[in-house]
């Protein structure tokens, strides 16, 4: 029976025609897999399946997803993220590095099945990570070693639960090159396509080019377009993978997107429960201190 496998031109360009043809012929594709997005079983002989290539500095992981969950694509991640994910794979095969087409001549690890780990995260996991400084890929600069606090939780909009990430820096954010002491966090995000909101009533529009990276059921990064072209780069990156609840991941798989809310320092605070988080979001919106966008999933 022919394999219902999708290998995009982007993935084919990375792995080469020979390896792509082997996948399509079924010579190197798995008989079954756990979807890299929804983590449920899939079968490329029974349902349309996407190849998703995660490329690090020295290694690349070729994973599989239901086509209804993710399109075939290439996602740029850090080597540390790839190694962390590979250690959690219960079964995999290593393809020859001769198949690699990109500059690092990466070794491809084919993800056949991921180990299942219990999710023990609290209702609203929180993590701080260093905010970007004077790098070309960052949309803003945070002085005084400020960090971005990121909280995950479920937000009820129009009677439906949506997975959300709430981002708040620990200090004012200055525009690159600015000598003033003002806070440009929201204006800079609005320039990137985020929209200000005064109330939380409906889901925001999708911000194309941005995405949320889930790896082995954990939150690893928020990706943004590369201003120099090429693969997306990290806007925020967890120093350790952030656990999310089973309910959060289920909502993310259902909607295939995550709502990102951002507010300036002092607007939200660290909230231990989702009801308190929602109250803080409502206050920030009413005070004109909240921007938001829906970001598609990128999963591993």
CSV table of C-alpha atoms in Angstrom, one decimal:
chain,number,residue,atom,x,y,z
A,1,UNK,CA,0.0,0.0,0.0
A,2,UNK,CA,1.5,3.5,-0.9
A,3,UNK,CA,2.6,5.6,1.9
A,4,UNK,CA,0.5,8.7,2.5
A,5,UNK,CA,3.6,10.7,3.4
A,6,UNK,CA,4.1,14.4,2.6
A,7,UNK,CA,7.7,15.6,2.1
A,8,UNK,CA,7.6,19.4,1.4
A,9,UNK,CA,10.1,21.0,-1.0
A,10,UNK,CA,11.7,22.7,2.1
A,11,UNK,CA,12.3,19.3,3.8
A,12,UNK,CA,13.5,17.7,0.5
A,13,UNK,CA,16.0,20.5,0.0
A,14,UNK,CA,17.5,19.7,3.4
A,15,UNK,CA,17.6,16.0,3.4
A,16,UNK,CA,18.2,15.5,-0.3
A,17,UNK,CA,16.3,13.8,-3.1
A,18,UNK,CA,17.7,10.3,-2.3
A,19,UNK,CA,16.5,10.3,1.3
A,20,UNK,CA,13.2,12.0,0.4
A,21,UNK,CA,12.5,9.3,-2.2
A,22,UNK,CA,13.4,6.6,0.3
A,23,UNK,CA,10.9,8.0,2.7
A,24,UNK,CA,8.2,8.2,0.1
A,25,UNK,CA,8.9,4.6,-0.9
A,26,UNK,CA,8.6,3.4,2.7
A,27,UNK,CA,12.2,2.3,2.9
A,28,UNK,CA,13.1,4.5,5.9
A,29,UNK,CA,9.7,5.8,7.1
A,30,UNK,CA,8.3,4.2,10.3
A,31,UNK,CA,5.4,1.7,10.1
A,32,UNK,CA,3.8,3.8,12.9
A,33,UNK,CA,4.7,6.8,14.9
A,34,UNK,CA,3.5,9.1,17.7
A,35,UNK,CA,2.5,12.4,16.2
A,36,UNK,CA,5.0,15.1,17.1
A,37,UNK,CA,2.2,17.5,17.8
A,38,UNK,CA,-0.7,15.7,19.4
A,39,UNK,CA,1.4,12.7,20.7
A,40,UNK,CA,-1.3,10.2,19.5
A,41,UNK,CA,-0.4,7.3,17.2
A,42,UNK,CA,-0.3,7.6,13.5
A,43,UNK,CA,0.1,5.3,10.5
A,44,UNK,CA,1.5,6.6,7.2
A,45,UNK,CA,-0.3,3.8,5.4
A,46,UNK,CA,-3.7,4.8,6.7
A,47,UNK,CA,-3.6,8.6,7.1
A,48,UNK,CA,-1.8,11.5,5.6
A,49,UNK,CA,1.4,12.2,7.4
A,50,UNK,CA,3.8,15.1,7.4
A,51,UNK,CA,7.5,15.0,7.7
A,52,UNK,CA,8.8,17.8,10.1
A,53,UNK,CA,12.6,18.4,10.2
A,54,UNK,CA,14.0,20.1,13.2
A,55,UNK,CA,17.5,21.5,12.5
A,56,UNK,CA,20.1,22.3,15.1
A,57,UNK,CA,23.7,23.4,14.9
A,58,UNK,CA,25.1,19.9,14.4
A,59,UNK,CA,22.1,17.5,14.4
A,60,UNK,CA,18.7,17.3,12.7
A,61,UNK,CA,15.7,15.3,13.9
A,62,UNK,CA,13.2,14.1,11.3
A,63,UNK,CA,9.8,13.7,13.0
A,64,UNK,CA,6.4,12.8,11.8
A,65,UNK,CA,3.0,14.3,12.4
A,66,UNK,CA,-0.6,13.9,11.2
A,67,UNK,CA,-1.1,16.3,8.3
A,68,UNK,CA,-4.1,17.6,10.1
A,69,UNK,CA,-1.9,18.7,13.0
A,70,UNK,CA,1.2,20.1,11.2
A,71,UNK,CA,2.3,20.7,7.6
A,72,UNK,CA,5.6,19.3,6.3
A,73,UNK,CA,8.2,21.9,7.2
A,74,UNK,CA,11.7,22.8,8.5
A,75,UNK,CA,12.0,24.3,12.0
A,76,UNK,CA,15.3,25.8,13.2
A,77,UNK,CA,16.0,25.0,16.9
A,78,UNK,CA,19.0,25.0,19.2
A,79,UNK,CA,21.3,22.0,19.4
A,80,UNK,CA,20.5,21.7,23.1
A,81,UNK,CA,16.8,21.5,22.4
A,82,UNK,CA,17.4,18.7,19.8
A,83,UNK,CA,19.6,16.7,22.1
A,84,UNK,CA,17.0,17.0,24.9
A,85,UNK,CA,14.3,15.7,22.6
A,86,UNK,CA,16.5,12.9,21.2
A,87,UNK,CA,17.1,11.6,24.7
A,88,UNK,CA,13.4,11.2,25.2
A,89,UNK,CA,12.9,9.2,22.0
A,90,UNK,CA,12.2,5.6,22.8
A,91,UNK,CA,13.0,4.3,19.3
A,92,UNK,CA,15.0,5.9,16.5
A,93,UNK,CA,17.3,5.2,13.6
A,94,UNK,CA,20.3,7.3,12.5
A,95,UNK,CA,20.7,8.0,8.9
A,96,UNK,CA,23.9,8.7,7.1
A,97,UNK,CA,25.2,12.2,7.4
A,98,UNK,CA,25.8,12.1,3.6
A,99,UNK,CA,22.1,12.8,3.2
A,100,UNK,CA,22.5,16.2,4.8
A,101,UNK,CA,22.4,19.2,2.4
A,102,UNK,CA,22.8,22.1,4.8
A,103,UNK,CA,26.2,23.6,5.8
A,104,UNK,CA,26.6,21.7,9.0
A,105,UNK,CA,26.2,18.3,7.3
A,106,UNK,CA,24.0,17.3,10.1
A,107,UNK,CA,23.2,13.8,11.3
A,108,UNK,CA,19.6,12.9,11.0
A,109,UNK,CA,17.8,11.2,13.8
A,110,UNK,CA,14.5,9.7,12.7
A,111,UNK,CA,12.0,10.0,15.5
A,112,UNK,CA,9.9,6.8,15.4
A,113,UNK,CA,8.2,7.0,18.8
A,114,UNK,CA,8.5,9.3,21.8
A,115,UNK,CA,8.6,8.1,25.4
A,116,UNK,CA,5.5,9.0,27.4
A,117,UNK,CA,6.1,11.0,30.5
A,118,UNK,CA,3.5,11.9,33.1
A,119,UNK,CA,2.6,15.6,33.2
A,120,UNK,CA,2.8,16.9,36.8
A,121,UNK,CA,2.8,20.6,36.0
A,122,UNK,CA,0.7,23.1,38.1
A,123,UNK,CA,-2.3,24.8,36.6
A,124,UNK,CA,-0.2,27.8,35.5
A,125,UNK,CA,3.5,26.9,35.1
A,126,UNK,CA,5.8,29.9,35.2
A,127,UNK,CA,9.4,30.4,34.0
A,128,UNK,CA,11.8,33.2,33.6
A,129,UNK,CA,14.4,33.3,30.8
A,130,UNK,CA,16.9,35.9,29.8
A,131,UNK,CA,15.3,38.5,27.4
A,132,UNK,CA,17.1,39.1,24.2
A,133,UNK,CA,19.8,41.9,24.1
A,134,UNK,CA,21.6,43.6,21.2
A,135,UNK,CA,21.1,40.8,18.6
A,136,UNK,CA,19.9,41.3,15.1
A,137,UNK,CA,17.1,38.8,15.5
A,138,UNK,CA,15.6,40.4,18.6
A,139,UNK,CA,12.8,42.9,18.1
A,140,UNK,CA,13.8,44.9,21.3
A,141,UNK,CA,16.5,45.3,23.9
A,142,UNK,CA,15.9,44.8,27.6
A,143,UNK,CA,18.5,46.6,29.8
A,144,UNK,CA,19.7,45.8,33.3
A,145,UNK,CA,19.6,42.0,32.7
A,146,UNK,CA,15.8,41.9,32.7
A,147,UNK,CA,14.1,38.6,32.0
A,148,UNK,CA,10.8,37.6,30.5
A,149,UNK,CA,8.5,35.8,32.8
A,150,UNK,CA,6.3,33.3,30.9
A,151,UNK,CA,3.2,31.8,32.5
A,152,UNK,CA,1.1,29.1,30.7
A,153,UNK,CA,-2.6,28.7,31.4
A,154,UNK,CA,-6.1,28.2,29.9
A,155,UNK,CA,-8.2,31.2,29.0
A,156,UNK,CA,-11.9,31.1,28.4
A,157,UNK,CA,-13.1,33.0,25.4
A,158,UNK,CA,-16.6,32.9,23.9
A,159,UNK,CA,-17.3,29.7,25.9
A,160,UNK,CA,-14.2,27.8,24.7
A,161,UNK,CA,-10.9,27.2,26.5
A,162,UNK,CA,-7.8,28.3,24.7
A,163,UNK,CA,-4.1,27.6,25.6
A,164,UNK,CA,-2.4,30.8,26.5
A,165,UNK,CA,1.1,32.1,27.3
A,166,UNK,CA,1.4,35.3,29.3
A,167,UNK,CA,4.7,37.2,28.9
A,168,UNK,CA,5.8,40.0,31.2
A,169,UNK,CA,9.3,41.5,31.5
A,170,UNK,CA,10.8,42.2,34.9
A,171,UNK,CA,12.0,45.7,33.9
A,172,UNK,CA,11.1,48.3,31.3
A,173,UNK,CA,12.1,47.6,27.8
A,174,UNK,CA,14.0,50.1,25.8
A,175,UNK,CA,14.0,50.5,22.0
A,176,UNK,CA,17.4,49.6,20.5
A,177,UNK,CA,19.6,52.7,20.5
A,178,UNK,CA,17.4,54.6,22.9
A,179,UNK,CA,19.0,56.5,25.7
A,180,UNK,CA,15.7,57.2,27.5
A,181,UNK,CA,14.2,55.4,30.5
A,182,UNK,CA,10.8,54.8,28.9
A,183,UNK,CA,9.1,51.4,28.3
A,184,UNK,CA,8.7,50.5,24.6
A,185,UNK,CA,7.7,46.8,25.2
A,186,UNK,CA,4.2,47.1,23.8
A,187,UNK,CA,4.9,49.6,21.0
A,188,UNK,CA,7.7,47.3,19.7
A,189,UNK,CA,5.4,44.2,19.8
A,190,UNK,CA,2.7,46.2,18.0
A,191,UNK,CA,5.2,46.9,15.3
A,192,UNK,CA,5.8,43.2,15.0
A,193,UNK,CA,2.1,42.6,14.4
A,194,UNK,CA,0.6,42.1,17.9
A,195,UNK,CA,-2.7,43.8,18.5
A,196,UNK,CA,-3.8,45.8,21.6
A,197,UNK,CA,-6.9,44.7,23.3
A,198,UNK,CA,-9.2,46.4,25.8
A,199,UNK,CA,-11.2,43.3,26.7
A,200,UNK,CA,-10.9,39.5,26.4
A,201,UNK,CA,-13.9,38.4,24.4
A,202,UNK,CA,-12.7,36.6,21.3
A,203,UNK,CA,-9.6,34.9,20.1
A,204,UNK,CA,-7.1,37.2,18.3
A,205,UNK,CA,-6.0,36.9,14.7
A,206,UNK,CA,-3.1,34.6,13.8
A,207,UNK,CA,0.3,36.3,13.6
A,208,UNK,CA,1.9,34.5,10.6
A,209,UNK,CA,5.6,33.9,10.8
A,210,UNK,CA,5.5,33.5,14.6
A,211,UNK,CA,5.0,30.1,16.3
A,212,UNK,CA,5.2,28.3,19.6
A,213,UNK,CA,7.7,25.4,19.8
A,214,UNK,CA,6.6,22.3,21.8
A,215,UNK,CA,9.1,19.5,22.1
A,216,UNK,CA,8.2,16.2,23.6
A,217,UNK,CA,5.1,17.7,25.2
A,218,UNK,CA,7.0,20.6,26.8
A,219,UNK,CA,7.3,24.3,25.9
A,220,UNK,CA,10.7,25.2,24.5
A,221,UNK,CA,10.5,28.5,22.7
A,222,UNK,CA,8.5,31.2,21.0
A,223,UNK,CA,9.8,31.6,17.5
A,224,UNK,CA,9.7,34.8,15.3
A,225,UNK,CA,10.6,35.5,11.7
A,226,UNK,CA,14.3,35.9,11.0
A,227,UNK,CA,14.8,39.5,9.8
A,228,UNK,CA,17.7,38.3,7.7
A,229,UNK,CA,15.5,35.7,6.0
A,230,UNK,CA,15.7,31.9,6.4
A,231,UNK,CA,14.4,29.8,9.3
A,232,UNK,CA,12.6,31.4,12.3
A,233,UNK,CA,14.7,32.3,15.3
A,234,UNK,CA,13.9,32.3,19.1
A,235,UNK,CA,12.2,35.4,20.5
A,236,UNK,CA,11.9,33.7,23.9
A,237,UNK,CA,13.7,30.5,24.8
A,238,UNK,CA,13.3,28.5,28.0
A,239,UNK,CA,16.5,27.7,29.8
A,240,UNK,CA,14.8,24.5,30.8
A,241,UNK,CA,11.7,23.0,29.1
A,242,UNK,CA,8.6,24.3,30.6
A,243,UNK,CA,6.0,21.6,31.6
A,244,UNK,CA,2.5,22.2,30.5
A,245,UNK,CA,-0.7,20.5,31.8
A,246,UNK,CA,-2.5,17.8,29.9
A,247,UNK,CA,-5.4,20.1,29.5
A,248,UNK,CA,-3.2,22.9,28.1
A,249,UNK,CA,-1.6,20.5,25.5
A,250,UNK,CA,-5.0,19.1,24.6
A,251,UNK,CA,-6.4,22.6,23.9
A,252,UNK,CA,-3.3,23.4,21.9
A,253,UNK,CA,-3.7,20.3,19.8
A,254,UNK,CA,-7.4,21.1,19.3
A,255,UNK,CA,-6.9,24.7,18.1
A,256,UNK,CA,-3.4,24.2,16.6
A,257,UNK,CA,-2.4,27.5,18.0
A,258,UNK,CA,-1.5,29.3,21.3
A,259,UNK,CA,-2.7,32.7,22.3
A,260,UNK,CA,0.2,34.9,23.5
A,261,UNK,CA,-0.6,37.8,25.8
A,262,UNK,CA,2.1,40.4,26.6
A,263,UNK,CA,2.0,43.2,29.1
A,264,UNK,CA,4.7,45.6,30.5
A,265,UNK,CA,6.4,45.1,33.8
A,266,UNK,CA,4.0,45.4,36.8
A,267,UNK,CA,0.9,44.6,34.9
A,268,UNK,CA,0.3,40.9,35.6
A,269,UNK,CA,2.5,39.6,38.3
A,270,UNK,CA,3.1,36.0,39.1
A,271,UNK,CA,-0.3,34.4,39.5
A,272,UNK,CA,-0.5,30.8,40.9
A,273,UNK,CA,-4.0,30.0,39.6
A,274,UNK,CA,-5.7,30.4,36.3
A,275,UNK,CA,-8.6,32.4,37.7
A,276,UNK,CA,-6.2,34.9,39.2
A,277,UNK,CA,-4.3,35.0,35.9
A,278,UNK,CA,-7.5,35.8,34.0
A,279,UNK,CA,-8.4,38.6,36.5
A,280,UNK,CA,-4.9,40.1,35.9
A,281,UNK,CA,-5.3,39.9,32.2
A,282,UNK,CA,-8.7,41.6,32.3
A,283,UNK,CA,-7.3,44.4,34.4
A,284,UNK,CA,-4.3,44.9,32.1
A,285,UNK,CA,-6.6,44.9,29.0
A,286,UNK,CA,-9.0,47.5,30.6
A,287,UNK,CA,-6.0,49.7,31.4
A,288,UNK,CA,-4.7,49.5,27.8
A,289,UNK,CA,-1.6,47.5,28.9
A,290,UNK,CA,-2.1,44.3,26.9
A,291,UNK,CA,-1.3,43.1,23.4
A,292,UNK,CA,-2.1,39.7,21.9
A,293,UNK,CA,-1.8,37.4,18.9
A,294,UNK,CA,-2.5,33.8,18.1
A,295,UNK,CA,0.7,31.8,17.2
A,296,UNK,CA,0.6,28.5,15.3
A,297,UNK,CA,2.1,25.4,16.8
A,298,UNK,CA,5.5,24.0,15.8
A,299,UNK,CA,5.9,20.6,17.5
A,300,UNK,CA,8.6,18.0,18.1
